Amino acid sequence: MLIYGFQSVLSWVQLALGIYSAVMLIDAAVRRDDAYRAADKQNKAMWLIFLGAATALLFLLPLLSFLPIIGMIAVIVYTVDVRPALRTVAGGGGRGPRRGSSSDGPYGPYNGGR
């Protein structure tokens, strides 16, 4: 009984990871190709291959086998390294307009006349 419960939880985790890797694949597909070069990362085609293979492996093989774990490492690298660099290059680093400090003036921060 306990083994079936563990397998059920593990299958839900695998489904969630597969959906997340598919979302990262879509995110990589909609980014511009020149943004990858400007961020000094590998090219777009390579990341699409890595993320596509990771997504396929997560949906086809059991989670505790070797290949889906390697695929998840590729998804994690894209998420924590490549995606923020692409967002910085593309200018989409934050939500809405950037706001500075409350003491910022039109030409920079106001320092009280010092």
PDB file of N, CA and C in Angstrom:
ATOM      1  N   MET A   1       0.816  -1.197   0.000  1.00  0.00           N
ATOM      2  CA  MET A   1       0.000   0.000   0.000  1.00  0.00           C
ATOM      3  C   MET A   1       0.862   1.264   0.000  1.00  0.00           C
ATOM      4  N   LEU A   2       1.918   1.276   0.794  1.00  0.00           N
ATOM      5  CA  LEU A   2       2.786   2.432   0.884  1.00  0.00           C
ATOM      6  C   LEU A   2       3.549   2.663  -0.418  1.00  0.00           C
ATOM      7  N   ILE A   3       3.924   1.571  -1.081  1.00  0.00           N
ATOM      8  CA  ILE A   3       4.658   1.699  -2.340  1.00  0.00           C
ATOM      9  C   ILE A   3       3.774   2.335  -3.407  1.00  0.00           C
ATOM     10  N   TYR A   4       2.500   1.978  -3.441  1.00  0.00           N
ATOM     11  CA  TYR A   4       1.595   2.568  -4.431  1.00  0.00           C
ATOM     12  C   TYR A   4       1.396   4.061  -4.169  1.00  0.00           C
ATOM     13  N   GLY A   5       1.347   4.456  -2.913  1.00  0.00           N
ATOM     14  CA  GLY A   5       1.230   5.869  -2.585  1.00  0.00           C
ATOM     15  C   GLY A   5       2.460   6.645  -3.001  1.00  0.00           C
ATOM     16  N   PHE A   6       3.645   6.046  -2.794  1.00  0.00           N
ATOM     17  CA  PHE A   6       4.886   6.697  -3.211  1.00  0.00           C
ATOM     18  C   PHE A   6       4.940   6.826  -4.722  1.00  0.00           C
ATOM     19  N   GLN A   7       4.521   5.804  -5.436  1.00  0.00           N
ATOM     20  CA  GLN A   7       4.518   5.870  -6.894  1.00  0.00           C
ATOM     21  C   GLN A   7       3.540   6.928  -7.391  1.00  0.00           C
ATOM     22  N   SER A   8       2.433   7.082  -6.695  1.00  0.00           N
ATOM     23  CA  SER A   8       1.472   8.106  -7.088  1.00  0.00           C
ATOM     24  C   SER A   8       2.051   9.502  -6.904  1.00  0.00           C
ATOM     25  N   VAL A   9       2.701   9.730  -5.769  1.00  0.00           N
ATOM     26  CA  VAL A   9       3.326  11.036  -5.516  1.00  0.00           C
ATOM     27  C   VAL A   9       4.430  11.284  -6.530  1.00  0.00           C
ATOM     28  N   LEU A  10       5.241  10.266  -6.791  1.00  0.00           N
ATOM     29  CA  LEU A  10       6.330  10.405  -7.744  1.00  0.00           C
ATOM     30  C   LEU A  10       5.817  10.673  -9.160  1.00  0.00           C
ATOM     31  N   SER A  11       4.699  10.091  -9.522  1.00  0.00           N
ATOM     32  CA  SER A  11       4.149  10.357 -10.857  1.00  0.00           C
ATOM     33  C   SER A  11       3.630  11.786 -10.965  1.00  0.00           C
ATOM     34  N   TRP A  12       3.071  12.321  -9.886  1.00  0.00           N
ATOM     35  CA  TRP A  12       2.635  13.725  -9.904  1.00  0.00           C
ATOM     36  C   TRP A  12       3.833  14.664  -9.979  1.00  0.00           C
ATOM     37  N   VAL A  13       4.902  14.332  -9.274  1.00  0.00           N
ATOM     38  CA  VAL A  13       6.122  15.145  -9.336  1.00  0.00           C
ATOM     39  C   VAL A  13       6.695  15.107 -10.741  1.00  0.00           C
ATOM     40  N   GLN A  14       6.707  13.925 -11.359  1.00  0.00           N
ATOM     41  CA  GLN A  14       7.222  13.811 -12.710  1.00  0.00           C
ATOM     42  C   GLN A  14       6.364  14.603 -13.697  1.00  0.00           C
ATOM     43  N   LEU A  15       5.067  14.580 -13.529  1.00  0.00           N
ATOM     44  CA  LEU A  15       4.184  15.361 -14.400  1.00  0.00           C
ATOM     45  C   LEU A  15       4.441  16.855 -14.235  1.00  0.00           C
ATOM     46  N   ALA A  16       4.604  17.306 -12.999  1.00  0.00           N
ATOM     47  CA  ALA A  16       4.868  18.725 -12.758  1.00  0.00           C
ATOM     48  C   ALA A  16       6.209  19.142 -13.360  1.00  0.00           C
ATOM     49  N   LEU A  17       7.229  18.311 -13.209  1.00  0.00           N
ATOM     50  CA  LEU A  17       8.529  18.627 -13.789  1.00  0.00           C
ATOM     51  C   LEU A  17       8.480  18.617 -15.316  1.00  0.00           C
ATOM     52  N   GLY A  18       7.705  17.710 -15.886  1.00  0.00           N
ATOM     53  CA  GLY A  18       7.554  17.681 -17.336  1.00  0.00           C
ATOM     54  C   GLY A  18       6.855  18.922 -17.861  1.00  0.00           C
ATOM     55  N   ILE A  19       5.839  19.367 -17.156  1.00  0.00           N
ATOM     56  CA  ILE A  19       5.138  20.596 -17.560  1.00  0.00           C
ATOM     57  C   ILE A  19       6.056  21.801 -17.421  1.00  0.00           C
ATOM     58  N   TYR A  20       6.831  21.837 -16.330  1.00  0.00           N
ATOM     59  CA  TYR A  20       7.761  22.955 -16.134  1.00  0.00           C
ATOM     60  C   TYR A  20       8.826  22.984 -17.232  1.00  0.00           C
ATOM     61  N   SER A  21       9.353  21.823 -17.601  1.00  0.00           N
ATOM     62  CA  SER A  21      10.353  21.804 -18.668  1.00  0.00           C
ATOM     63  C   SER A  21       9.730  22.197 -20.009  1.00  0.00           C
ATOM     64  N   ALA A  22       8.461  21.853 -20.229  1.00  0.00           N
ATOM     65  CA  ALA A  22       7.781  22.286 -21.458  1.00  0.00           C
ATOM     66  C   ALA A  22       7.602  23.802 -21.478  1.00  0.00           C
ATOM     67  N   VAL A  23       7.310  24.388 -20.319  1.00  0.00           N
ATOM     68  CA  VAL A  23       7.176  25.849 -20.238  1.00  0.00           C
ATOM     69  C   VAL A  23       8.523  26.522 -20.522  1.00  0.00           C
ATOM     70  N   MET A  24       9.607  25.947 -19.995  1.00  0.00           N
ATOM     71  CA  MET A  24      10.936  26.507 -20.265  1.00  0.00           C
ATOM     72  C   MET A  24      11.321  26.330 -21.732  1.00  0.00           C
ATOM     73  N   LEU A  25      10.869  25.243 -22.362  1.00  0.00           N
ATOM     74  CA  LEU A  25      11.102  25.045 -23.792  1.00  0.00           C
ATOM     75  C   LEU A  25      10.384  26.123 -24.599  1.00  0.00           C
ATOM     76  N   ILE A  26       9.159  26.425 -24.239  1.00  0.00           N
ATOM     77  CA  ILE A  26       8.406  27.488 -24.918  1.00  0.00           C
ATOM     78  C   ILE A  26       9.070  28.839 -24.680  1.00  0.00           C
ATOM     79  N   ASP A  27       9.549  29.067 -23.453  1.00  0.00           N
ATOM     80  CA  ASP A  27      10.247  30.316 -23.146  1.00  0.00           C
ATOM     81  C   ASP A  27      11.501  30.460 -23.997  1.00  0.00           C
ATOM     82  N   ALA A  28      12.253  29.385 -24.158  1.00  0.00           N
ATOM     83  CA  ALA A  28      13.462  29.430 -24.981  1.00  0.00           C
ATOM     84  C   ALA A  28      13.119  29.634 -26.449  1.00  0.00           C
ATOM     85  N   ALA A  29      11.980  29.114 -26.875  1.00  0.00           N
ATOM     86  CA  ALA A  29      11.598  29.237 -28.287  1.00  0.00           C
ATOM     87  C   ALA A  29      11.167  30.648 -28.654  1.00  0.00           C
ATOM     88  N   VAL A  30      10.593  31.387 -27.705  1.00  0.00           N
ATOM     89  CA  VAL A  30      10.105  32.722 -28.038  1.00  0.00           C
ATOM     90  C   VAL A  30      11.177  33.797 -27.883  1.00  0.00           C
ATOM     91  N   ARG A  31      12.316  33.455 -27.297  1.00  0.00           N
ATOM     92  CA  ARG A  31      13.409  34.428 -27.177  1.00  0.00           C
ATOM     93  C   ARG A  31      14.085  34.623 -28.519  1.00  0.00           C
ATOM     94  N   ARG A  32      14.617  35.821 -28.736  1.00  0.00           N
ATOM     95  CA  ARG A  32      15.295  36.123 -29.992  1.00  0.00           C
ATOM     96  C   ARG A  32      16.655  35.438 -30.039  1.00  0.00           C
ATOM     97  N   ASP A  33      17.077  35.053 -31.243  1.00  0.00           N
ATOM     98  CA  ASP A  33      18.342  34.342 -31.411  1.00  0.00           C
ATOM     99  C   ASP A  33      19.532  35.233 -31.079  1.00  0.00           C
ATOM    100  N   ASP A  34      19.462  36.507 -31.408  1.00  0.00           N
ATOM    101  CA  ASP A  34      20.586  37.392 -31.122  1.00  0.00           C
ATOM    102  C   ASP A  34      20.734  37.691 -29.631  1.00  0.00           C
ATOM    103  N   ALA A  35      19.689  37.475 -28.849  1.00  0.00           N
ATOM    104  CA  ALA A  35      19.794  37.677 -27.404  1.00  0.00           C
ATOM    105  C   ALA A  35      20.713  36.639 -26.774  1.00  0.00           C
ATOM    106  N   TYR A  36      20.730  35.432 -27.306  1.00  0.00           N
ATOM    107  CA  TYR A  36      21.629  34.399 -26.795  1.00  0.00           C
ATOM    108  C   TYR A  36      23.088  34.790 -27.042  1.00  0.00           C
ATOM    109  N   ARG A  37      23.359  35.341 -28.222  1.00  0.00           N
ATOM    110  CA  ARG A  37      24.730  35.774 -28.515  1.00  0.00           C
ATOM    111  C   ARG A  37      25.105  36.989 -27.680  1.00  0.00           C
ATOM    112  N   ALA A  38      24.165  37.906 -27.483  1.00  0.00           N
ATOM    113  CA  ALA A  38      24.461  39.104 -26.697  1.00  0.00           C
ATOM    114  C   ALA A  38      24.682  38.767 -25.220  1.00  0.00           C
ATOM    115  N   ALA A  39      24.017  37.745 -24.730  1.00  0.00           N
ATOM    116  CA  ALA A  39      24.186  37.337 -23.335  1.00  0.00           C
ATOM    117  C   ALA A  39      25.383  36.410 -23.168  1.00  0.00           C
ATOM    118  N   ASP A  40      26.092  36.107 -24.259  1.00  0.00           N
ATOM    119  CA  ASP A  40      27.263  35.242 -24.255  1.00  0.00           C
ATOM    120  C   ASP A  40      26.923  33.843 -23.752  1.00  0.00           C
ATOM    121  N   LYS A  41      25.783  33.324 -24.213  1.00  0.00           N
ATOM    122  CA  LYS A  41      25.356  31.955 -23.911  1.00  0.00           C
ATOM    123  C   LYS A  41      25.421  31.149 -25.195  1.00  0.00           C
ATOM    124  N   GLN A  42      25.190  29.847 -25.111  1.00  0.00           N
ATOM    125  CA  GLN A  42      25.163  29.028 -26.310  1.00  0.00           C
ATOM    126  C   GLN A  42      24.008  29.479 -27.206  1.00  0.00           C
ATOM    127  N   ASN A  43      23.987  29.008 -28.441  1.00  0.00           N
ATOM    128  CA  ASN A  43      22.968  29.487 -29.373  1.00  0.00           C
ATOM    129  C   ASN A  43      21.587  28.915 -29.047  1.00  0.00           C
ATOM    130  N   LYS A  44      20.600  29.503 -29.668  1.00  0.00           N
ATOM    131  CA  LYS A  44      19.210  29.154 -29.402  1.00  0.00           C
ATOM    132  C   LYS A  44      18.899  27.719 -29.796  1.00  0.00           C
ATOM    133  N   ALA A  45      19.438  27.257 -30.924  1.00  0.00           N
ATOM    134  CA  ALA A  45      19.155  25.897 -31.393  1.00  0.00           C
ATOM    135  C   ALA A  45      19.642  24.854 -30.393  1.00  0.00           C
ATOM    136  N   MET A  46      20.798  25.088 -29.778  1.00  0.00           N
ATOM    137  CA  MET A  46      21.308  24.137 -28.803  1.00  0.00           C
ATOM    138  C   MET A  46      20.403  24.050 -27.585  1.00  0.00           C
ATOM    139  N   TRP A  47      19.935  25.194 -27.102  1.00  0.00           N
ATOM    140  CA  TRP A  47      19.055  25.181 -25.930  1.00  0.00           C
ATOM    141  C   TRP A  47      17.700  24.557 -26.261  1.00  0.00           C
ATOM    142  N   LEU A  48      17.222  24.769 -27.477  1.00  0.00           N
ATOM    143  CA  LEU A  48      15.966  24.123 -27.868  1.00  0.00           C
ATOM    144  C   LEU A  48      16.120  22.610 -27.932  1.00  0.00           C
ATOM    145  N   ILE A  49      17.265  22.131 -28.392  1.00  0.00           N
ATOM    146  CA  ILE A  49      17.510  20.691 -28.429  1.00  0.00           C
ATOM    147  C   ILE A  49      17.599  20.134 -27.018  1.00  0.00           C
ATOM    148  N   PHE A  50      18.360  20.805 -26.150  1.00  0.00           N
ATOM    149  CA  PHE A  50      18.503  20.336 -24.766  1.00  0.00           C
ATOM    150  C   PHE A  50      17.156  20.303 -24.046  1.00  0.00           C
ATOM    151  N   LEU A  51      16.413  21.387 -24.147  1.00  0.00           N
ATOM    152  CA  LEU A  51      15.144  21.468 -23.423  1.00  0.00           C
ATOM    153  C   LEU A  51      14.083  20.555 -24.045  1.00  0.00           C
ATOM    154  N   GLY A  52      14.102  20.398 -25.348  1.00  0.00           N
ATOM    155  CA  GLY A  52      13.174  19.473 -25.990  1.00  0.00           C
ATOM    156  C   GLY A  52      13.452  18.031 -25.606  1.00  0.00           C
ATOM    157  N   ALA A  53      14.741  17.671 -25.562  1.00  0.00           N
ATOM    158  CA  ALA A  53      15.102  16.317 -25.138  1.00  0.00           C
ATOM    159  C   ALA A  53      14.739  16.096 -23.671  1.00  0.00           C
ATOM    160  N   ALA A  54      14.962  17.101 -22.837  1.00  0.00           N
ATOM    161  CA  ALA A  54      14.617  16.975 -21.416  1.00  0.00           C
ATOM    162  C   ALA A  54      13.114  16.790 -21.236  1.00  0.00           C
ATOM    163  N   THR A  55      12.329  17.544 -21.984  1.00  0.00           N
ATOM    164  CA  THR A  55      10.874  17.422 -21.887  1.00  0.00           C
ATOM    165  C   THR A  55      10.418  16.042 -22.342  1.00  0.00           C
ATOM    166  N   ALA A  56      10.961  15.567 -23.450  1.00  0.00           N
ATOM    167  CA  ALA A  56      10.579  14.245 -23.949  1.00  0.00           C
ATOM    168  C   ALA A  56      10.980  13.147 -22.970  1.00  0.00           C
ATOM    169  N   LEU A  57      12.172  13.261 -22.400  1.00  0.00           N
ATOM    170  CA  LEU A  57      12.630  12.238 -21.458  1.00  0.00           C
ATOM    171  C   LEU A  57      11.789  12.224 -20.191  1.00  0.00           C
ATOM    172  N   LEU A  58      11.363  13.395 -19.739  1.00  0.00           N
ATOM    173  CA  LEU A  58      10.547  13.446 -18.528  1.00  0.00           C
ATOM    174  C   LEU A  58       9.164  12.843 -18.748  1.00  0.00           C
ATOM    175  N   PHE A  59       8.660  12.923 -19.959  1.00  0.00           N
ATOM    176  CA  PHE A  59       7.348  12.345 -20.229  1.00  0.00           C
ATOM    177  C   PHE A  59       7.418  10.864 -20.613  1.00  0.00           C
ATOM    178  N   LEU A  60       8.591  10.389 -21.077  1.00  0.00           N
ATOM    179  CA  LEU A  60       8.682   9.025 -21.571  1.00  0.00           C
ATOM    180  C   LEU A  60       9.317   8.031 -20.604  1.00  0.00           C
ATOM    181  N   LEU A  61      10.302   8.472 -19.832  1.00  0.00           N
ATOM    182  CA  LEU A  61      11.035   7.558 -18.960  1.00  0.00           C
ATOM    183  C   LEU A  61      10.679   7.801 -17.499  1.00  0.00           C
ATOM    184  N   PRO A  62      10.879   6.805 -16.643  1.00  0.00           N
ATOM    185  CA  PRO A  62      10.632   7.018 -15.211  1.00  0.00           C
ATOM    186  C   PRO A  62      11.581   8.064 -14.641  1.00  0.00           C
ATOM    187  N   LEU A  63      11.116   8.791 -13.659  1.00  0.00           N
ATOM    188  CA  LEU A  63      11.868   9.917 -13.107  1.00  0.00           C
ATOM    189  C   LEU A  63      13.173   9.479 -12.467  1.00  0.00           C
ATOM    190  N   LEU A  64      13.209   8.331 -11.845  1.00  0.00           N
ATOM    191  CA  LEU A  64      14.404   7.909 -11.133  1.00  0.00           C
ATOM    192  C   LEU A  64      15.439   7.234 -12.019  1.00  0.00           C
ATOM    193  N   SER A  65      15.252   7.239 -13.317  1.00  0.00           N
ATOM    194  CA  SER A  65      16.284   6.732 -14.204  1.00  0.00           C
ATOM    195  C   SER A  65      17.292   7.844 -14.493  1.00  0.00           C
ATOM    196  N   PHE A  66      18.353   7.501 -15.177  1.00  0.00           N
ATOM    197  CA  PHE A  66      19.499   8.397 -15.330  1.00  0.00           C
ATOM    198  C   PHE A  66      19.230   9.569 -16.275  1.00  0.00           C
ATOM    199  N   LEU A  67      18.637   9.325 -17.412  1.00  0.00           N
ATOM    200  CA  LEU A  67      18.481  10.371 -18.430  1.00  0.00           C
ATOM    201  C   LEU A  67      17.537  11.506 -18.035  1.00  0.00           C
ATOM    202  N   PRO A  68      16.381  11.248 -17.405  1.00  0.00           N
ATOM    203  CA  PRO A  68      15.548  12.380 -16.998  1.00  0.00           C
ATOM    204  C   PRO A  68      16.215  13.276 -15.950  1.00  0.00           C
ATOM    205  N   ILE A  69      17.081  12.705 -15.137  1.00  0.00           N
ATOM    206  CA  ILE A  69      17.797  13.531 -14.158  1.00  0.00           C
ATOM    207  C   ILE A  69      18.771  14.468 -14.870  1.00  0.00           C
ATOM    208  N   ILE A  70      19.456  13.979 -15.896  1.00  0.00           N
ATOM    209  CA  ILE A  70      20.339  14.836 -16.687  1.00  0.00           C
ATOM    210  C   ILE A  70      19.525  15.918 -17.403  1.00  0.00           C
ATOM    211  N   GLY A  71      18.355  15.544 -17.906  1.00  0.00           N
ATOM    212  CA  GLY A  71      17.482  16.532 -18.537  1.00  0.00           C
ATOM    213  C   GLY A  71      17.039  17.618 -17.569  1.00  0.00           C
ATOM    214  N   MET A  72      16.738  17.234 -16.330  1.00  0.00           N
ATOM    215  CA  MET A  72      16.343  18.237 -15.335  1.00  0.00           C
ATOM    216  C   MET A  72      17.502  19.162 -14.991  1.00  0.00           C
ATOM    217  N   ILE A  73      18.722  18.653 -15.031  1.00  0.00           N
ATOM    218  CA  ILE A  73      19.885  19.518 -14.806  1.00  0.00           C
ATOM    219  C   ILE A  73      19.957  20.578 -15.902  1.00  0.00           C
ATOM    220  N   ALA A  74      19.686  20.194 -17.153  1.00  0.00           N
ATOM    221  CA  ALA A  74      19.676  21.163 -18.253  1.00  0.00           C
ATOM    222  C   ALA A  74      18.577  22.209 -18.057  1.00  0.00           C
ATOM    223  N   VAL A  75      17.416  21.781 -17.597  1.00  0.00           N
ATOM    224  CA  VAL A  75      16.314  22.722 -17.351  1.00  0.00           C
ATOM    225  C   VAL A  75      16.680  23.678 -16.214  1.00  0.00           C
ATOM    226  N   ILE A  76      17.322  23.164 -15.172  1.00  0.00           N
ATOM    227  CA  ILE A  76      17.722  24.018 -14.052  1.00  0.00           C
ATOM    228  C   ILE A  76      18.777  25.025 -14.491  1.00  0.00           C
ATOM    229  N   VAL A  77      19.744  24.598 -15.303  1.00  0.00           N
ATOM    230  CA  VAL A  77      20.769  25.526 -15.802  1.00  0.00           C
ATOM    231  C   VAL A  77      20.122  26.624 -16.635  1.00  0.00           C
ATOM    232  N   TYR A  78      19.173  26.254 -17.492  1.00  0.00           N
ATOM    233  CA  TYR A  78      18.484  27.268 -18.286  1.00  0.00           C
ATOM    234  C   TYR A  78      17.722  28.239 -17.378  1.00  0.00           C
ATOM    235  N   THR A  79      17.074  27.704 -16.350  1.00  0.00           N
ATOM    236  CA  THR A  79      16.243  28.534 -15.485  1.00  0.00           C
ATOM    237  C   THR A  79      17.068  29.517 -14.668  1.00  0.00           C
ATOM    238  N   VAL A  80      18.172  29.070 -14.095  1.00  0.00           N
ATOM    239  CA  VAL A  80      18.905  29.938 -13.163  1.00  0.00           C
ATOM    240  C   VAL A  80      20.043  30.707 -13.808  1.00  0.00           C
ATOM    241  N   ASP A  81      20.479  30.328 -15.008  1.00  0.00           N
ATOM    242  CA  ASP A  81      21.606  31.029 -15.621  1.00  0.00           C
ATOM    243  C   ASP A  81      21.237  31.712 -16.928  1.00  0.00           C
ATOM    244  N   VAL A  82      20.691  30.970 -17.855  1.00  0.00           N
ATOM    245  CA  VAL A  82      20.464  31.500 -19.203  1.00  0.00           C
ATOM    246  C   VAL A  82      19.266  32.444 -19.234  1.00  0.00           C
ATOM    247  N   ARG A  83      18.162  32.050 -18.643  1.00  0.00           N
ATOM    248  CA  ARG A  83      16.935  32.850 -18.711  1.00  0.00           C
ATOM    249  C   ARG A  83      17.107  34.237 -18.093  1.00  0.00           C
ATOM    250  N   PRO A  84      17.713  34.382 -16.886  1.00  0.00           N
ATOM    251  CA  PRO A  84      17.919  35.740 -16.365  1.00  0.00           C
ATOM    252  C   PRO A  84      18.843  36.582 -17.242  1.00  0.00           C
ATOM    253  N   ALA A  85      19.865  35.957 -17.841  1.00  0.00           N
ATOM    254  CA  ALA A  85      20.752  36.711 -18.731  1.00  0.00           C
ATOM    255  C   ALA A  85      20.012  37.182 -19.972  1.00  0.00           C
ATOM    256  N   LEU A  86      19.138  36.338 -20.503  1.00  0.00           N
ATOM    257  CA  LEU A  86      18.357  36.743 -21.674  1.00  0.00           C
ATOM    258  C   LEU A  86      17.379  37.847 -21.332  1.00  0.00           C
ATOM    259  N   ARG A  87      16.787  37.783 -20.154  1.00  0.00           N
ATOM    260  CA  ARG A  87      15.844  38.826 -19.742  1.00  0.00           C
ATOM    261  C   ARG A  87      16.559  40.152 -19.534  1.00  0.00           C
ATOM    262  N   THR A  88      17.788  40.107 -19.023  1.00  0.00           N
ATOM    263  CA  THR A  88      18.557  41.334 -18.831  1.00  0.00           C
ATOM    264  C   THR A  88      18.921  41.958 -20.169  1.00  0.00           C
ATOM    265  N   VAL A  89      19.342  41.134 -21.122  1.00  0.00           N
ATOM    266  CA  VAL A  89      19.718  41.641 -22.445  1.00  0.00           C
ATOM    267  C   VAL A  89      18.507  42.210 -23.163  1.00  0.00           C
ATOM    268  N   ALA A  90      17.371  41.532 -23.038  1.00  0.00           N
ATOM    269  CA  ALA A  90      16.177  41.971 -23.744  1.00  0.00           C
ATOM    270  C   ALA A  90      15.471  43.130 -23.052  1.00  0.00           C
ATOM    271  N   GLY A  91      15.890  43.474 -21.848  1.00  0.00           N
ATOM    272  CA  GLY A  91      15.269  44.583 -21.130  1.00  0.00           C
ATOM    273  C   GLY A  91      14.023  44.192 -20.388  1.00  0.00           C
ATOM    274  N   GLY A  92      13.776  42.920 -20.200  1.00  0.00           N
ATOM    275  CA  GLY A  92      12.590  42.482 -19.476  1.00  0.00           C
ATOM    276  C   GLY A  92      12.919  42.001 -18.084  1.00  0.00           C
ATOM    277  N   GLY A  93      13.813  42.682 -17.392  1.00  0.00           N
ATOM    278  CA  GLY A  93      14.266  42.227 -16.091  1.00  0.00           C
ATOM    279  C   GLY A  93      13.281  42.435 -14.970  1.00  0.00           C
ATOM    280  N   GLY A  94      12.344  43.343 -15.112  1.00  0.00           N
ATOM    281  CA  GLY A  94      11.410  43.607 -14.023  1.00  0.00           C
ATOM    282  C   GLY A  94       9.995  43.736 -14.525  1.00  0.00           C
ATOM    283  N   ARG A  95       9.092  43.924 -13.613  1.00  0.00           N
ATOM    284  CA  ARG A  95       7.688  44.093 -13.986  1.00  0.00           C
ATOM    285  C   ARG A  95       7.357  45.580 -13.927  1.00  0.00           C
ATOM    286  N   GLY A  96       6.863  46.102 -15.017  1.00  0.00           N
ATOM    287  CA  GLY A  96       6.478  47.502 -15.052  1.00  0.00           C
ATOM    288  C   GLY A  96       7.686  48.408 -15.170  1.00  0.00           C
ATOM    289  N   PRO A  97       7.449  49.724 -15.088  1.00  0.00           N
ATOM    290  CA  PRO A  97       8.560  50.660 -15.208  1.00  0.00           C
ATOM    291  C   PRO A  97       9.460  50.594 -13.978  1.00  0.00           C
ATOM    292  N   ARG A  98      10.754  50.831 -14.215  1.00  0.00           N
ATOM    293  CA  ARG A  98      11.704  50.840 -13.098  1.00  0.00           C
ATOM    294  C   ARG A  98      11.519  52.114 -12.303  1.00  0.00           C
ATOM    295  N   ARG A  99      11.529  51.949 -11.004  1.00  0.00           N
ATOM    296  CA  ARG A  99      11.402  53.108 -10.135  1.00  0.00           C
ATOM    297  C   ARG A  99      12.610  53.164  -9.235  1.00  0.00           C
ATOM    298  N   GLY A 100      13.148  54.339  -9.054  1.00  0.00           N
ATOM    299  CA  GLY A 100      14.310  54.507  -8.201  1.00  0.00           C
ATOM    300  C   GLY A 100      13.882  54.839  -6.788  1.00  0.00           C
ATOM    301  N   SER A 101      14.781  55.455  -6.086  1.00  0.00           N
ATOM    302  CA  SER A 101      14.529  55.850  -4.709  1.00  0.00           C
ATOM    303  C   SER A 101      13.567  57.031  -4.684  1.00  0.00           C
ATOM    304  N   SER A 102      12.978  57.293  -3.519  1.00  0.00           N
ATOM    305  CA  SER A 102      12.057  58.418  -3.410  1.00  0.00           C
ATOM    306  C   SER A 102      12.788  59.753  -3.496  1.00  0.00           C
ATOM    307  N   SER A 103      14.131  59.747  -3.323  1.00  0.00           N
ATOM    308  CA  SER A 103      14.885  60.996  -3.408  1.00  0.00           C
ATOM    309  C   SER A 103      15.522  61.202  -4.773  1.00  0.00           C
ATOM    310  N   ASP A 104      15.198  60.378  -5.757  1.00  0.00           N
ATOM    311  CA  ASP A 104      15.763  60.538  -7.090  1.00  0.00           C
ATOM    312  C   ASP A 104      15.082  61.679  -7.819  1.00  0.00           C
ATOM    313  N   GLY A 105      15.888  62.483  -8.449  1.00  0.00           N
ATOM    314  CA  GLY A 105      15.383  63.580  -9.270  1.00  0.00           C
ATOM    315  C   GLY A 105      15.459  63.202 -10.729  1.00  0.00           C
ATOM    316  N   PRO A 106      15.238  64.157 -11.632  1.00  0.00           N
ATOM    317  CA  PRO A 106      15.251  63.847 -13.059  1.00  0.00           C
ATOM    318  C   PRO A 106      16.649  63.516 -13.578  1.00  0.00           C
ATOM    319  N   TYR A 107      17.716  63.925 -12.854  1.00  0.00           N
ATOM    320  CA  TYR A 107      19.081  63.692 -13.316  1.00  0.00           C
ATOM    321  C   TYR A 107      19.855  62.772 -12.369  1.00  0.00           C
ATOM    322  N   GLY A 108      19.183  62.088 -11.485  1.00  0.00           N
ATOM    323  CA  GLY A 108      19.852  61.185 -10.567  1.00  0.00           C
ATOM    324  C   GLY A 108      19.410  61.441  -9.152  1.00  0.00           C
ATOM    325  N   PRO A 109      20.074  60.809  -8.182  1.00  0.00           N
ATOM    326  CA  PRO A 109      19.668  60.958  -6.790  1.00  0.00           C
ATOM    327  C   PRO A 109      19.988  62.352  -6.225  1.00  0.00           C
ATOM    328  N   TYR A 110      19.109  62.841  -5.401  1.00  0.00           N
ATOM    329  CA  TYR A 110      19.326  64.128  -4.733  1.00  0.00           C
ATOM    330  C   TYR A 110      20.084  63.865  -3.447  1.00  0.00           C
ATOM    331  N   ASN A 111      21.224  64.544  -3.269  1.00  0.00           N
ATOM    332  CA  ASN A 111      22.049  64.289  -2.101  1.00  0.00           C
ATOM    333  C   ASN A 111      21.995  65.423  -1.072  1.00  0.00           C
ATOM    334  N   GLY A 112      21.038  66.284  -1.132  1.00  0.00           N
ATOM    335  CA  GLY A 112      20.878  67.331  -0.129  1.00  0.00           C
ATOM    336  C   GLY A 112      21.800  68.512  -0.299  1.00  0.00           C
ATOM    337  N   GLY A 113      22.309  68.777  -1.486  1.00  0.00           N
ATOM    338  CA  GLY A 113      23.153  69.932  -1.736  1.00  0.00           C
ATOM    339  C   GLY A 113      24.579  69.737  -1.316  1.00  0.00           C
ATOM    340  N   ARG A 114      25.015  68.523  -1.067  1.00  0.00           N
ATOM    341  CA  ARG A 114      26.408  68.283  -0.660  1.00  0.00           C
ATOM    342  C   ARG A 114      27.302  68.199  -1.824  1.00  0.00           C
TER     343      ARG A 114
END
